[in-house]
Coordinates of C-alpha atoms in Angstrom, one line a residue:
X79 CA 29.2 55.0 21.3
X80 CA 27.1 57.8 22.7
X81 CA 30.2 59.5 24.0
X82 CA 31.9 59.4 20.6
X83 CA 28.7 60.7 18.9
X84 CA 28.4 63.5 21.5
X85 CA 32.1 64.4 21.1
X86 CA 31.7 64.6 17.3
X87 CA 28.6 66.8 17.7
X88 CA 30.4 69.0 20.2
X89 CA 33.4 69.4 17.8
X90 CA 31.0 70.2 14.9
X91 CA 29.2 72.8 16.9
X92 CA 32.5 74.4 18.0
X93 CA 33.5 74.6 14.3
X94 CA 30.3 76.1 13.3
X95 CA 30.4 78.7 16.1
X96 CA 34.0 79.6 15.1
X97 CA 33.0 80.3 11.6
X98 CA 30.1 82.3 12.9
X99 CA 32.4 84.5 14.9
X100 CA 34.7 85.2 11.9
X101 CA 31.7 85.9 9.7
X102 CA 30.1 88.2 12.4
X103 CA 33.3 90.3 12.6
X104 CA 33.5 90.4 8.8
X105 CA 29.9 91.4 8.3
X106 CA 30.0 94.0 11.1
X107 CA 33.1 95.7 9.8
X108 CA 31.8 95.6 6.2
X109 CA 28.6 97.3 7.3
X110 CA 30.6 100.0 9.1
X111 CA 32.8 100.6 6.0
X112 CA 29.9 100.8 3.7
X113 CA 27.8 103.2 5.8
X114 CA 28.8 106.7 4.7
X115 CA 27.2 108.1 7.8
X116 CA 29.9 106.7 10.0
X117 CA 32.8 108.8 11.2
X118 CA 35.8 108.5 8.8
X119 CA 38.2 107.3 11.6
X120 CA 35.8 104.5 12.5
X121 CA 35.4 103.5 8.9
X122 CA 39.2 103.5 8.5
X123 CA 39.7 101.2 11.5
X124 CA 36.9 98.9 10.2
X125 CA 38.5 98.9 6.7
X126 CA 41.7 97.6 8.2
X127 CA 39.9 94.9 10.2
X128 CA 38.0 93.9 7.0
X129 CA 41.2 93.8 5.0
X130 CA 43.0 91.8 7.7
X131 CA 40.1 89.3 7.9
X132 CA 40.0 88.9 4.1
X133 CA 43.8 88.5 4.0
X134 CA 43.7 86.0 6.8
X135 CA 41.0 83.7 5.2
X136 CA 42.6 83.8 1.8
X137 CA 46.1 83.0 3.0
X138 CA 44.8 80.3 5.3
X139 CA 43.1 78.7 2.3
X140 CA 46.3 78.9 0.3
X141 CA 48.9 78.1 3.0
X142 CA 47.0 76.1 5.6
X143 CA 44.1 74.4 3.9
X144 CA 43.8 71.8 6.7
X145 CA 43.5 74.4 9.5
X146 CA 40.3 74.4 11.4
X147 CA 37.5 77.0 11.6
X148 CA 38.4 77.3 15.2
X149 CA 41.9 78.5 14.3
X150 CA 40.5 81.0 12.0
X151 CA 38.2 82.2 14.7
X152 CA 41.1 82.5 17.2
X153 CA 43.1 84.6 14.7
X154 CA 40.1 86.8 13.9
X155 CA 39.1 87.3 17.5
X156 CA 42.8 88.1 18.4
X157 CA 43.1 90.6 15.6
X158 CA 40.0 92.4 16.7
X159 CA 41.2 92.4 20.3
X160 CA 44.6 93.7 19.2
X161 CA 43.2 96.6 17.3
X162 CA 40.7 97.4 20.1
X163 CA 43.5 97.4 22.7
X164 CA 45.6 99.7 20.4
X165 CA 42.7 102.2 20.1
X166 CA 42.1 102.1 23.8
X167 CA 45.7 102.8 24.5
X168 CA 45.6 105.7 22.0
X169 CA 42.7 107.2 23.8
X170 CA 44.3 106.7 27.2
X171 CA 47.5 108.4 26.1
X172 CA 45.8 111.2 24.2
X173 CA 46.7 113.8 26.8
X174 CA 50.2 112.5 27.3
X175 CA 53.4 113.7 25.5
X176 CA 53.5 112.9 21.8
X177 CA 56.7 111.0 22.2
X178 CA 55.0 108.6 24.5
X179 CA 52.2 108.1 22.1
X180 CA 54.6 107.5 19.2
X181 CA 56.6 104.9 21.3
X182 CA 53.4 103.0 22.1
X183 CA 52.4 103.1 18.4
X184 CA 55.8 101.8 17.3
X185 CA 55.5 98.9 19.8
X186 CA 52.1 97.9 18.3
X187 CA 53.4 98.3 14.8
X188 CA 56.6 96.3 15.4
X189 CA 54.8 93.5 17.2
X190 CA 52.7 92.9 14.1
X191 CA 55.7 93.0 11.8
X192 CA 57.9 90.8 13.9
X193 CA 55.2 88.0 14.3
X194 CA 54.2 86.8 10.8
X195 CA 51.8 83.9 10.5
X196 CA 52.5 83.1 6.8
X197 CA 56.0 84.7 6.2
X198 CA 54.4 86.2 3.0
X199 CA 57.1 87.5 0.5
X200 CA 54.7 90.1 -1.0
X201 CA 55.9 92.9 1.3
X202 CA 54.0 95.6 -0.7
X203 CA 50.7 93.9 0.2
X204 CA 51.7 92.8 3.7
X205 CA 53.0 96.2 4.8
X206 CA 50.5 98.3 2.9
X207 CA 48.9 99.7 6.1
X208 CA 52.2 99.7 8.0
X209 CA 53.9 102.1 5.6
X210 CA 51.1 104.6 5.4
X211 CA 51.6 107.3 8.0
X212 CA 48.1 108.6 7.6
X213 CA 46.6 105.3 8.7
X214 CA 45.6 104.8 12.3
X215 CA 46.1 101.1 12.1
X216 CA 49.7 100.9 10.8
X217 CA 50.0 97.1 11.2
X218 CA 51.2 94.2 9.1
X219 CA 48.5 92.1 7.5
X220 CA 50.7 89.0 7.8
X221 CA 50.5 88.7 11.6
X222 CA 50.0 85.8 14.0
X223 CA 47.4 87.8 15.8
X224 CA 47.1 85.4 18.8
X225 CA 50.8 85.6 19.4
X226 CA 51.0 89.4 18.8
X227 CA 48.1 90.0 21.2
X228 CA 49.8 87.9 23.9
X229 CA 53.1 89.8 23.4
X230 CA 51.6 93.3 23.3
X231 CA 49.3 92.6 26.3
X232 CA 52.4 91.6 28.3
X233 CA 54.3 94.7 27.2
X234 CA 51.4 97.0 28.1
X235 CA 51.1 95.2 31.5
X236 CA 54.8 95.7 32.2
X237 CA 54.5 99.5 31.3
X238 CA 51.9 100.1 33.9

């Protein structure tokens, strides 16, 4: 009986932590977006993250109401890691030929587009960042971020 109770408490605590991670990412990016003192590029990246998190939670409530807070956490964490990896690669390639930078950007863009989580039919919404050339984070909002991160990490490892 004690093991069952301990197991339930552990699962509940994991669920609470997962929600806390999602909320922390959301609050952090919202604060960055709202602070006019922040650099415009940083605010733009955080706006994408905030929009991606909001899209994710809304679509999960609509399409996957039985999914766990842990699953939401994994998707949110993976999205943040994906964007962070992309920005790191942009910085690493900043002194390289523009064609190489564009190829890397296309890989990141296509990986998000080719790995949808919800298969959302509203392409105007889903590809709103993807289609805007002035955006740094030209990614699809409808992305299985865990899968996309795994794929892009492997691609980046192979390109070393």
